[in-house]
PDB file of C-alpha atoms and ligand atoms in Angstrom:
ATOM      1  CA  LEU A   1       0.000   0.000   0.000  1.00 84.00           C
ATOM      2  CA  ASP A   2       1.399   3.388  -1.031  1.00 86.00           C
ATOM      3  CA  GLN A   3      -0.525   5.040   1.769  1.00 94.00           C
ATOM      4  CA  VAL A   4      -1.701   3.710   5.084  1.00 97.00           C
ATOM      5  CA  VAL A   5      -5.366   2.744   4.692  1.00 98.00           C
ATOM      6  CA  ARG A   6      -7.744   3.745   7.523  1.00 98.00           C
ATOM      7  CA  ILE A   7     -10.867   1.629   7.795  1.00 98.00           C
ATOM      8  CA  PRO A   8     -14.040   2.775   9.623  1.00 98.00           C
ATOM      9  CA  VAL A   9     -15.400   0.100  11.946  1.00 98.00           C
ATOM     10  CA  VAL A  10     -18.846  -0.350  13.453  1.00 99.00           C
ATOM     11  CA  ALA A  11     -19.165  -2.690  16.423  1.00 99.00           C
ATOM     12  CA  HIS A  12     -22.621  -4.231  16.842  1.00 99.00           C
ATOM     13  CA  VAL A  13     -23.027  -5.564  20.383  1.00 99.00           C
ATOM     14  CA  LEU A  14     -25.746  -8.219  20.852  1.00 99.00           C
ATOM     15  CA  TRP A  15     -26.621  -9.078  24.442  1.00 98.00           C
ATOM     16  CA  ARG A  16     -29.058 -11.178  26.432  1.00 98.00           C
ATOM     17  CA  ASP A  17     -27.182 -11.310  29.754  1.00 97.00           C
ATOM     18  CA  GLU A  18     -25.788  -8.033  31.099  1.00 97.00           C
ATOM     19  CA  ALA A  19     -22.192  -9.304  30.889  1.00 97.00           C
ATOM     20  CA  GLN A  20     -22.532  -9.721  27.126  1.00 98.00           C
ATOM     21  CA  ASN A  21     -23.220  -5.993  26.814  1.00 98.00           C
ATOM     22  CA  VAL A  22     -19.491  -5.292  26.786  1.00 98.00           C
ATOM     23  CA  GLY A  23     -18.344  -1.788  27.673  1.00 98.00           C
ATOM     24  CA  ASP A  24     -16.969   0.814  25.306  1.00 98.00           C
ATOM     25  CA  GLU A  25     -13.543   0.349  26.908  1.00 98.00           C
ATOM     26  CA  GLN A  26     -13.378  -3.289  25.867  1.00 99.00           C
ATOM     27  CA  ILE A  27     -14.191  -2.319  22.270  1.00 99.00           C
ATOM     28  CA  HIS A  28     -11.606   0.463  22.365  1.00 98.00           C
ATOM     29  CA  SER A  29      -9.003  -2.014  23.659  1.00 99.00           C
ATOM     30  CA  GLN A  30      -9.712  -4.202  20.624  1.00 99.00           C
ATOM     31  CA  LEU A  31      -9.180  -1.311  18.220  1.00 99.00           C
ATOM     32  CA  ALA A  32      -5.859  -0.596  19.935  1.00 99.00           C
ATOM     33  CA  VAL A  33      -4.717  -4.196  19.400  1.00 99.00           C
ATOM     34  CA  LEU A  34      -5.716  -4.092  15.714  1.00 99.00           C
ATOM     35  CA  ASN A  35      -3.807  -0.850  15.232  1.00 99.00           C
ATOM     36  CA  ALA A  36      -0.698  -2.281  16.853  1.00 99.00           C
ATOM     37  CA  ASP A  37      -0.813  -5.630  15.042  1.00 99.00           C
ATOM     38  CA  PHE A  38      -1.496  -4.294  11.542  1.00 99.00           C
ATOM     39  CA  ARG A  39       1.283  -1.680  11.875  1.00 98.00           C
ATOM     40  CA  ARG A  40       3.849  -4.062  13.461  1.00 98.00           C
ATOM     41  CA  LEU A  41       3.771  -1.864  16.557  1.00 98.00           C
ATOM     42  CA  ASN A  42       2.874  -4.717  18.941  1.00 99.00           C
ATOM     43  CA  GLU A  43       5.413  -4.998  21.745  1.00 98.00           C
ATOM     44  CA  ASP A  44       5.551  -8.783  21.544  1.00 98.00           C
ATOM     45  CA  ILE A  45       6.931  -8.597  17.977  1.00 98.00           C
ATOM     46  CA  SER A  46      10.231  -9.273  19.743  1.00 98.00           C
ATOM     47  CA  ALA A  47       9.097 -12.907  20.044  1.00 98.00           C
ATOM     48  CA  VAL A  48       9.653 -13.437  16.300  1.00 98.00           C
ATOM     49  CA  PRO A  49      12.604 -15.800  15.859  1.00 98.00           C
ATOM     50  CA  GLU A  50      15.681 -14.227  14.278  1.00 98.00           C
ATOM     51  CA  VAL A  51      15.161 -16.169  11.020  1.00 98.00           C
ATOM     52  CA  TRP A  52      11.831 -14.452  10.324  1.00 98.00           C
ATOM     53  CA  ARG A  53      12.568 -10.964  11.583  1.00 98.00           C
ATOM     54  CA  ALA A  54      13.074  -9.676   8.024  1.00 98.00           C
ATOM     55  CA  VAL A  55       9.698 -10.929   6.758  1.00 98.00           C
ATOM     56  CA  ALA A  56       7.646  -9.687   9.741  1.00 98.00           C
ATOM     57  CA  ALA A  57       5.712  -6.860   8.092  1.00 98.00           C
ATOM     58  CA  ASP A  58       3.864  -3.623   8.690  1.00 98.00           C
ATOM     59  CA  ALA A  59       0.565  -4.224   6.844  1.00 98.00           C
ATOM     60  CA  ARG A  60      -0.138  -0.473   6.721  1.00 98.00           C
ATOM     61  CA  VAL A  61      -3.791  -0.789   7.679  1.00 98.00           C
ATOM     62  CA  GLU A  62      -5.394   1.135  10.556  1.00 98.00           C
ATOM     63  CA  PHE A  63      -8.868   0.976  12.051  1.00 98.00           C
ATOM     64  CA  PHE A  64     -11.090   3.530  13.788  1.00 98.00           C
ATOM     65  CA  LEU A  65     -14.607   3.447  15.211  1.00 98.00           C
ATOM     66  CA  ALA A  66     -16.846   5.198  12.710  1.00 98.00           C
ATOM     67  CA  ASP A  67     -17.773   8.765  13.606  1.00 98.00           C
ATOM     68  CA  THR A  68     -20.553   9.068  11.017  1.00 98.00           C
ATOM     69  CA  ASP A  69     -23.447   6.620  10.650  1.00 98.00           C
ATOM     70  CA  PRO A  70     -24.913   5.553   7.271  1.00 98.00           C
ATOM     71  CA  ALA A  71     -27.370   8.466   7.389  1.00 98.00           C
ATOM     72  CA  GLY A  72     -24.581  10.967   8.026  1.00 98.00           C
ATOM     73  CA  ALA A  73     -25.296  11.520  11.718  1.00 98.00           C
ATOM     74  CA  PRO A  74     -22.577  11.498  14.393  1.00 98.00           C
ATOM     75  CA  THR A  75     -22.037   8.109  16.062  1.00 98.00           C
ATOM     76  CA  SER A  76     -19.806   6.361  18.590  1.00 98.00           C
ATOM     77  CA  GLY A  77     -19.329   3.547  16.060  1.00 98.00           C
ATOM     78  CA  ILE A  78     -21.015   1.156  18.500  1.00 99.00           C
ATOM     79  CA  THR A  79     -24.579  -0.193  18.295  1.00 98.00           C
ATOM     80  CA  ARG A  80     -26.206  -2.089  21.183  1.00 98.00           C
ATOM     81  CA  THR A  81     -29.092  -4.484  20.670  1.00 98.00           C
ATOM     82  CA  ARG A  82     -30.852  -6.677  23.215  1.00 98.00           C
ATOM     83  CA  THR A  83     -31.569 -10.188  21.961  1.00 98.00           C
ATOM     84  CA  GLU A  84     -33.433 -13.307  23.068  1.00 98.00           C
ATOM     85  CA  VAL A  85     -30.813 -15.516  21.395  1.00 98.00           C
ATOM     86  CA  ALA A  86     -28.754 -17.343  24.048  1.00 98.00           C
ATOM     87  CA  ALA A  87     -25.855 -18.162  21.716  1.00 98.00           C
ATOM     88  CA  PHE A  88     -25.509 -17.399  18.014  1.00 98.00           C
ATOM     89  CA  SER A  89     -24.428 -20.131  15.603  1.00 98.00           C
ATOM     90  CA  PRO A  90     -21.601 -19.489  13.132  1.00 97.00           C
ATOM     91  CA  GLU A  91     -23.533 -21.698  10.697  1.00 96.00           C
ATOM     92  CA  ASP A  92     -26.555 -19.474  10.082  1.00 97.00           C
ATOM     93  CA  ASP A  93     -25.336 -15.848  10.418  1.00 98.00           C
ATOM     94  CA  ALA A  94     -28.437 -15.039  12.509  1.00 98.00           C
ATOM     95  CA  VAL A  95     -26.358 -12.437  14.363  1.00 99.00           C
ATOM     96  CA  LYS A  96     -26.204 -10.384  11.162  1.00 99.00           C
ATOM     97  CA  ALA A  97     -29.913  -9.530  10.817  1.00 98.00           C
ATOM     98  CA  VAL A  98     -32.520  -7.890  13.064  1.00 98.00           C
ATOM     99  CA  ALA A  99     -35.076 -10.358  11.725  1.00 98.00           C
ATOM    100  CA  THR A 100     -33.211 -13.265  13.350  1.00 98.00           C
ATOM    101  CA  GLY A 101     -32.353 -11.613  16.673  1.00 98.00           C
ATOM    102  CA  GLY A 102     -29.155  -9.912  15.518  1.00 99.00           C
ATOM    103  CA  ALA A 103     -28.257  -6.521  14.072  1.00 99.00           C
ATOM    104  CA  ASP A 104     -28.281  -5.493  10.402  1.00 98.00           C
ATOM    105  CA  PRO A 105     -24.908  -4.510   8.930  1.00 98.00           C
ATOM    106  CA  TRP A 106     -24.063  -0.973   7.947  1.00 98.00           C
ATOM    107  CA  PRO A 107     -23.136  -0.733   4.221  1.00 98.00           C
ATOM    108  CA  ALA A 108     -20.235  -3.136   3.750  1.00 98.00           C
ATOM    109  CA  ASP A 109     -18.562  -0.949   1.132  1.00 98.00           C
ATOM    110  CA  ARG A 110     -18.220   1.833   3.731  1.00 98.00           C
ATOM    111  CA  TYR A 111     -17.682   0.041   7.060  1.00 98.00           C
ATOM    112  CA  LEU A 112     -16.036  -3.031   8.519  1.00 98.00           C
ATOM    113  CA  ASN A 113     -18.936  -4.595  10.417  1.00 99.00           C
ATOM    114  CA  MET A 114     -17.927  -6.297  13.632  1.00 99.00           C
ATOM    115  CA  TRP A 115     -20.571  -8.241  15.554  1.00 99.00           C
ATOM    116  CA  VAL A 116     -19.835  -8.978  19.232  1.00 99.00           C
ATOM    117  CA  CYS A 117     -21.985 -11.627  20.888  1.00 99.00           C
ATOM    118  CA  GLN A 118     -22.249 -14.969  22.642  1.00 98.00           C
ATOM    119  CA  LEU A 119     -21.267 -17.701  20.159  1.00 98.00           C
ATOM    120  CA  ALA A 120     -22.186 -21.390  20.260  1.00 98.00           C
ATOM    121  CA  GLY A 121     -19.840 -24.325  19.973  1.00 94.00           C
ATOM    122  CA  GLY A 122     -16.689 -22.893  21.539  1.00 95.00           C
ATOM    123  CA  VAL A 123     -16.010 -20.754  18.482  1.00 98.00           C
ATOM    124  CA  LEU A 124     -13.937 -17.632  19.189  1.00 98.00           C
ATOM    125  CA  GLY A 125     -14.856 -15.841  15.996  1.00 98.00           C
ATOM    126  CA  TYR A 126     -15.416 -16.151  12.266  1.00 98.00           C
ATOM    127  CA  ALA A 127     -15.143 -13.979   9.185  1.00 98.00           C
ATOM    128  CA  GLN A 128     -16.455 -13.605   5.652  1.00 98.00           C
ATOM    129  CA  PHE A 129     -13.860 -13.517   2.873  1.00 98.00           C
ATOM    130  CA  PRO A 130     -14.006 -10.778   0.221  1.00 98.00           C
ATOM    131  CA  GLY A 131     -16.450 -11.401  -2.621  1.00 98.00           C
ATOM    132  CA  GLY A 132     -19.372 -12.643  -0.507  1.00 98.00           C
ATOM    133  CA  PRO A 133     -22.837 -11.125  -0.003  1.00 98.00           C
ATOM    134  CA  ALA A 134     -22.829  -7.555   1.386  1.00 98.00           C
ATOM    135  CA  THR A 135     -25.628  -8.473   3.817  1.00 98.00           C
ATOM    136  CA  THR A 136     -23.363 -10.822   5.777  1.00 98.00           C
ATOM    137  CA  ASP A 137     -19.980  -9.160   5.267  1.00 98.00           C
ATOM    138  CA  GLY A 138     -17.711  -8.596   8.275  1.00 99.00           C
ATOM    139  CA  VAL A 139     -16.362 -10.410  11.318  1.00 99.00           C
ATOM    140  CA  VAL A 140     -18.093 -11.983  14.323  1.00 99.00           C
ATOM    141  CA  LEU A 141     -16.406 -12.186  17.710  1.00 99.00           C
ATOM    142  CA  LEU A 142     -17.183 -13.995  20.929  1.00 98.00           C
ATOM    143  CA  HIS A 143     -17.488 -11.239  23.571  1.00 98.00           C
ATOM    144  CA  SER A 144     -15.090 -13.067  25.897  1.00 98.00           C
ATOM    145  CA  ALA A 145     -12.414 -13.136  23.169  1.00 99.00           C
ATOM    146  CA  LEU A 146     -12.761  -9.404  22.435  1.00 99.00           C
ATOM    147  CA  GLY A 147     -10.057  -6.919  23.388  1.00 99.00           C
ATOM    148  CA  THR A 148      -7.924  -7.010  26.492  1.00 99.00           C
ATOM    149  CA  ASN A 149     -10.244  -6.034  29.360  1.00 98.00           C
ATOM    150  CA  GLY A 150     -13.867  -6.393  30.498  1.00 98.00           C
ATOM    151  CA  THR A 151     -15.190  -9.896  29.779  1.00 98.00           C
ATOM    152  CA  ALA A 152     -12.072 -11.088  27.889  1.00 98.00           C
ATOM    153  CA  VAL A 153     -10.800 -14.414  29.272  1.00 98.00           C
ATOM    154  CA  ALA A 154      -7.285 -15.921  28.999  1.00 98.00           C
ATOM    155  CA  PRO A 155      -5.728 -17.325  26.879  1.00 98.00           C
ATOM    156  CA  PHE A 156      -7.808 -15.369  24.353  1.00 98.00           C
ATOM    157  CA  ASP A 157      -7.660 -11.996  26.088  1.00 99.00           C
ATOM    158  CA  GLY A 158      -5.034 -10.437  23.826  1.00 99.00           C
ATOM    159  CA  GLY A 159      -7.387  -9.262  21.073  1.00 99.00           C
ATOM    160  CA  ARG A 160      -5.806 -11.632  18.554  1.00 99.00           C
ATOM    161  CA  THR A 161      -9.031 -13.386  17.565  1.00 99.00           C
ATOM    162  CA  CYS A 162     -10.074 -10.122  15.921  1.00 99.00           C
ATOM    163  CA  THR A 163      -6.647  -9.663  14.317  1.00 99.00           C
ATOM    164  CA  HIS A 164      -6.970 -13.211  12.890  1.00 99.00           C
ATOM    165  CA  GLU A 165     -10.550 -12.709  11.663  1.00 99.00           C
ATOM    166  CA  VAL A 166      -9.770  -9.352  10.043  1.00 99.00           C
ATOM    167  CA  GLY A 167      -6.879 -11.160   8.338  1.00 99.00           C
ATOM    168  CA  HIS A 168      -9.463 -13.523   6.806  1.00 99.00           C
ATOM    169  CA  TRP A 169     -11.722 -10.569   5.929  1.00 99.00           C
ATOM    170  CA  LEU A 170      -8.746  -9.198   3.959  1.00 98.00           C
ATOM    171  CA  ASN A 171      -8.397 -12.571   2.208  1.00 98.00           C
ATOM    172  CA  LEU A 172      -5.733 -14.332   4.292  1.00 99.00           C
ATOM    173  CA  ARG A 173      -5.968 -18.109   4.587  1.00 98.00           C
ATOM    174  CA  HIS A 174      -4.847 -20.191   7.530  1.00 98.00           C
ATOM    175  CA  ILE A 175      -1.105 -20.638   7.521  1.00 98.00           C
ATOM    176  CA  TRP A 176      -1.326 -24.452   7.332  1.00 98.00           C
ATOM    177  CA  GLY A 177      -3.260 -24.345   4.050  1.00 98.00           C
ATOM    178  CA  ASP A 178      -6.606 -25.691   5.357  1.00 98.00           C
ATOM    179  CA  ASP A 179      -5.867 -29.263   4.313  1.00 98.00           C
ATOM    180  CA  GLY A 180      -6.258 -30.912   7.692  1.00 97.00           C
ATOM    181  CA  ASP A 181      -2.820 -32.179   8.690  1.00 97.00           C
ATOM    182  CA  GLY A 182      -1.586 -32.710   5.129  1.00 98.00           C
ATOM    183  CA  CYS A 183       1.402 -31.123   3.418  1.00 98.00           C
ATOM    184  CA  GLY A 184      -0.364 -30.308   0.134  1.00 97.00           C
ATOM    185  CA  GLY A 185      -2.411 -27.289   1.269  1.00 97.00           C
ATOM    186  CA  ASP A 186      -1.456 -23.747   0.317  1.00 97.00           C
ATOM    187  CA  ASP A 187      -2.105 -20.361   1.939  1.00 98.00           C
ATOM    188  CA  PHE A 188      -1.110 -18.681  -1.371  1.00 98.00           C
ATOM    189  CA  VAL A 189       1.646 -16.752   0.388  1.00 98.00           C
ATOM    190  CA  ALA A 190       5.263 -17.398  -0.606  1.00 98.00           C
ATOM    191  CA  ASP A 191       7.063 -16.355   2.577  1.00 98.00           C
ATOM    192  CA  THR A 192       5.214 -18.604   5.041  1.00 98.00           C
ATOM    193  CA  PRO A 193       6.656 -22.118   5.427  1.00 98.00           C
ATOM    194  CA  ASN A 194       4.591 -25.099   4.280  1.00 98.00           C
ATOM    195  CA  GLN A 195       3.060 -26.462   7.475  1.00 98.00           C
ATOM    196  CA  ALA A 196       1.006 -29.572   8.262  1.00 98.00           C
ATOM    197  CA  GLY A 197      -1.899 -28.540  10.511  1.00 98.00           C
ATOM    198  CA  PRO A 198      -2.772 -25.873  13.065  1.00 98.00           C
ATOM    199  CA  ASN A 199      -0.657 -25.286  16.162  1.00 98.00           C
ATOM    200  CA  TYR A 200      -2.317 -24.635  19.519  1.00 98.00           C
ATOM    201  CA  GLY A 201      -1.219 -23.200  22.847  1.00 98.00           C
ATOM    202  CA  ARG A 202       2.309 -21.849  23.087  1.00 98.00           C
ATOM    203  CA  PRO A 203       4.633 -23.979  20.921  1.00 98.00           C
ATOM    204  CA  THR A 204       8.405 -23.807  21.213  1.00 98.00           C
ATOM    205  CA  PHE A 205      10.728 -22.927  18.340  1.00 98.00           C
ATOM    206  CA  PRO A 206      11.453 -24.829  16.199  1.00 98.00           C
ATOM    207  CA  THR A 207       8.322 -26.939  15.599  1.00 98.00           C
ATOM    208  CA  VAL A 208       9.011 -28.951  12.447  1.00 98.00           C
ATOM    209  CA  SER A 209       6.423 -30.480  10.055  1.00 98.00           C
ATOM    210  CA  CYS A 210       6.242 -31.215   6.307  1.00 98.00           C
ATOM    211  CA  ASP A 211      10.057 -31.272   5.980  1.00 97.00           C
ATOM    212  CA  ASN A 212      10.124 -27.542   6.808  1.00 98.00           C
ATOM    213  CA  GLY A 213      13.201 -27.790   9.058  1.00 98.00           C
ATOM    214  CA  PRO A 214      15.375 -26.440  10.463  1.00 98.00           C
ATOM    215  CA  ASP A 215      13.128 -23.457  11.214  1.00 98.00           C
ATOM    216  CA  GLY A 216       9.799 -25.295  11.046  1.00 98.00           C
ATOM    217  CA  ASP A 217       6.282 -23.882  11.348  1.00 98.00           C
ATOM    218  CA  MET A 218       5.712 -20.142  11.647  1.00 99.00           C
ATOM    219  CA  PHE A 219       3.396 -20.826  14.607  1.00 99.00           C
ATOM    220  CA  MET A 220       3.780 -17.237  15.848  1.00 99.00           C
ATOM    221  CA  ASN A 221       1.848 -15.996  12.788  1.00 99.00           C
ATOM    222  CA  PHE A 222      -1.585 -14.421  13.380  1.00 99.00           C
ATOM    223  CA  MET A 223      -3.109 -16.924  10.934  1.00 99.00           C
ATOM    224  CA  ASP A 224      -2.209 -19.995  13.020  1.00 99.00           C
ATOM    225  CA  TYR A 225      -4.361 -21.182  15.989  1.00 98.00           C
ATOM    226  CA  THR A 226      -1.915 -20.526  18.835  1.00 99.00           C
ATOM    227  CA  ASP A 227      -2.811 -18.627  22.031  1.00 99.00           C
ATOM    228  CA  ASP A 228      -3.194 -14.866  21.854  1.00 99.00           C
ATOM    229  CA  ASP A 229       0.154 -14.262  23.555  1.00 98.00           C
ATOM    230  CA  ALA A 230       1.928 -16.632  21.140  1.00 98.00           C
ATOM    231  CA  MET A 231       0.817 -15.060  17.824  1.00 99.00           C
ATOM    232  CA  VAL A 232       2.646 -11.863  16.961  1.00 99.00           C
ATOM    233  CA  MET A 233       3.182 -11.309  13.207  1.00 99.00           C
ATOM    234  CA  PHE A 234       2.016 -11.046   9.609  1.00 99.00           C
ATOM    235  CA  THR A 235       4.549 -11.571   6.817  1.00 99.00           C
ATOM    236  CA  ALA A 236       5.352  -9.303   3.869  1.00 98.00           C
ATOM    237  CA  GLY A 237       3.579 -11.799   1.600  1.00 98.00           C
ATOM    238  CA  GLN A 238       0.457 -11.682   3.747  1.00 98.00           C
ATOM    239  CA  ALA A 239       0.607  -7.868   3.793  1.00 98.00           C
ATOM    240  CA  ALA A 240       0.799  -7.893  -0.027  1.00 98.00           C
ATOM    241  CA  ARG A 241      -2.263 -10.161  -0.205  1.00 98.00           C
ATOM    242  CA  MET A 242      -4.197  -7.799   2.066  1.00 98.00           C
ATOM    243  CA  ALA A 243      -3.047  -4.793   0.022  1.00 98.00           C
ATOM    244  CA  ALA A 244      -4.291  -6.523  -3.153  1.00 98.00           C
ATOM    245  CA  THR A 245      -7.675  -6.968  -1.490  1.00 98.00           C
ATOM    246  CA  LEU A 246      -7.798  -3.260  -0.581  1.00 98.00           C
ATOM    247  CA  ALA A 247      -6.887  -2.383  -4.176  1.00 97.00           C
ATOM    248  CA  GLY A 248      -9.403  -4.917  -5.552  1.00 98.00           C
ATOM    249  CA  PRO A 249     -12.595  -6.296  -4.009  1.00 98.00           C
ATOM    250  CA  ARG A 250     -12.471  -3.979  -0.987  1.00 98.00           C
ATOM    251  CA  ALA A 251     -11.179  -0.867  -2.807  1.00 98.00           C
ATOM    252  CA  ALA A 252     -14.243   1.195  -1.811  1.00 97.00           C
ATOM    253  CA  LEU A 253     -13.132   0.976   1.839  1.00 96.00           C
ATOM    254  CA  ALA A 254      -9.680   2.306   1.033  1.00 92.00           C
ATOM    255  CA  ALA A 255     -10.990   5.351  -0.851  1.00 82.00           C
TER     256      ALA A 255
HETATM  257  N1  LIG B   1     -11.743 -18.870  14.006  1.00 75.56           N
HETATM  258  C1  LIG B   1     -10.863 -19.324  15.053  1.00 75.56           C
HETATM  259  C2  LIG B   1     -11.678 -20.081  16.084  1.00 75.56           C
HETATM  260  O1  LIG B   1     -12.739 -19.657  16.466  1.00 75.56           O
HETATM  261  C3  LIG B   1     -10.151 -18.188  15.688  1.00 75.56           C
HETATM  262  C4  LIG B   1      -8.905 -18.570  16.352  1.00 75.56           C
HETATM  263  C5  LIG B   1      -8.239 -17.380  16.947  1.00 75.56           C
HETATM  264  N2  LIG B   1      -7.105 -17.754  17.747  1.00 75.56           N
HETATM  265  C6  LIG B   1      -6.675 -17.026  18.787  1.00 75.56           C
HETATM  266  N3  LIG B   1      -5.597 -17.366  19.445  1.00 75.56           N
HETATM  267  N4  LIG B   1      -7.316 -15.990  19.198  1.00 75.56           N
HETATM  268  O2  LIG B   1     -11.267 -21.129  16.538  1.00 75.56           O
HETATM  269 ZN1  LIG B   2      -9.318 -18.654  10.994  1.00 75.56          ZN
HETATM  270 CA1  LIG B   3      -1.092 -28.224   5.512  1.00 75.56          CA
END
């Protein structure tokens, strides 16, 4: 990206129990994590092993809570909606429409829609890739995996679920290539090592799979499945893929 792109965000909070009605501070803490991670300003970048320091990239994307709503009126960039739904399913996108107990998106060509709610099935979050329907575009986050304070619970209290999901929203694939534990999957990024399956928890370097020694898996990448305090970087190749998305299918947001 020639210029840093600044993306307006709207957070739609869906709550049944009071605790799910997360405070503004928790949402602000999430924006702060996004702005650190996508600019390589996160303090834990120092955890990148020496061998990958040169490919750890500034993606040159920033995020801010929208200050103007779709009608042109001033807004906090946060909507709050009470719901009867105990836990939303990632399968049906009910969270994304008033008619099904959720909240309608703001125009997807002008805002990154972020729904914050209780999610079923132990899912921390999910995202829609570019090119999908505008009515369901955006990212969905479990309230207890949002930001770094309030209801956020370890080991997913570092705001990295949102970093990961926004990576998907900008067209990044999982670093292991989404082929189960095989070695034939591709994330379509040249500077990430070929890796078997997802890593969890806090792996130690090196963790070798698919003949990718001596350095092994880039498990500290935001697009793996490690704990929030173990994922710290995007690569230059991933940044280029995100930039291509902001010059292509999501160009309206970068205008
Ligand atoms: N979509 C993934 C899930 O729900 C997100 C994983 C995010 N990982 C993390 N350490 N925050 O399982
Ligand atoms: Zn993912
Ligand atoms: Ca693989």
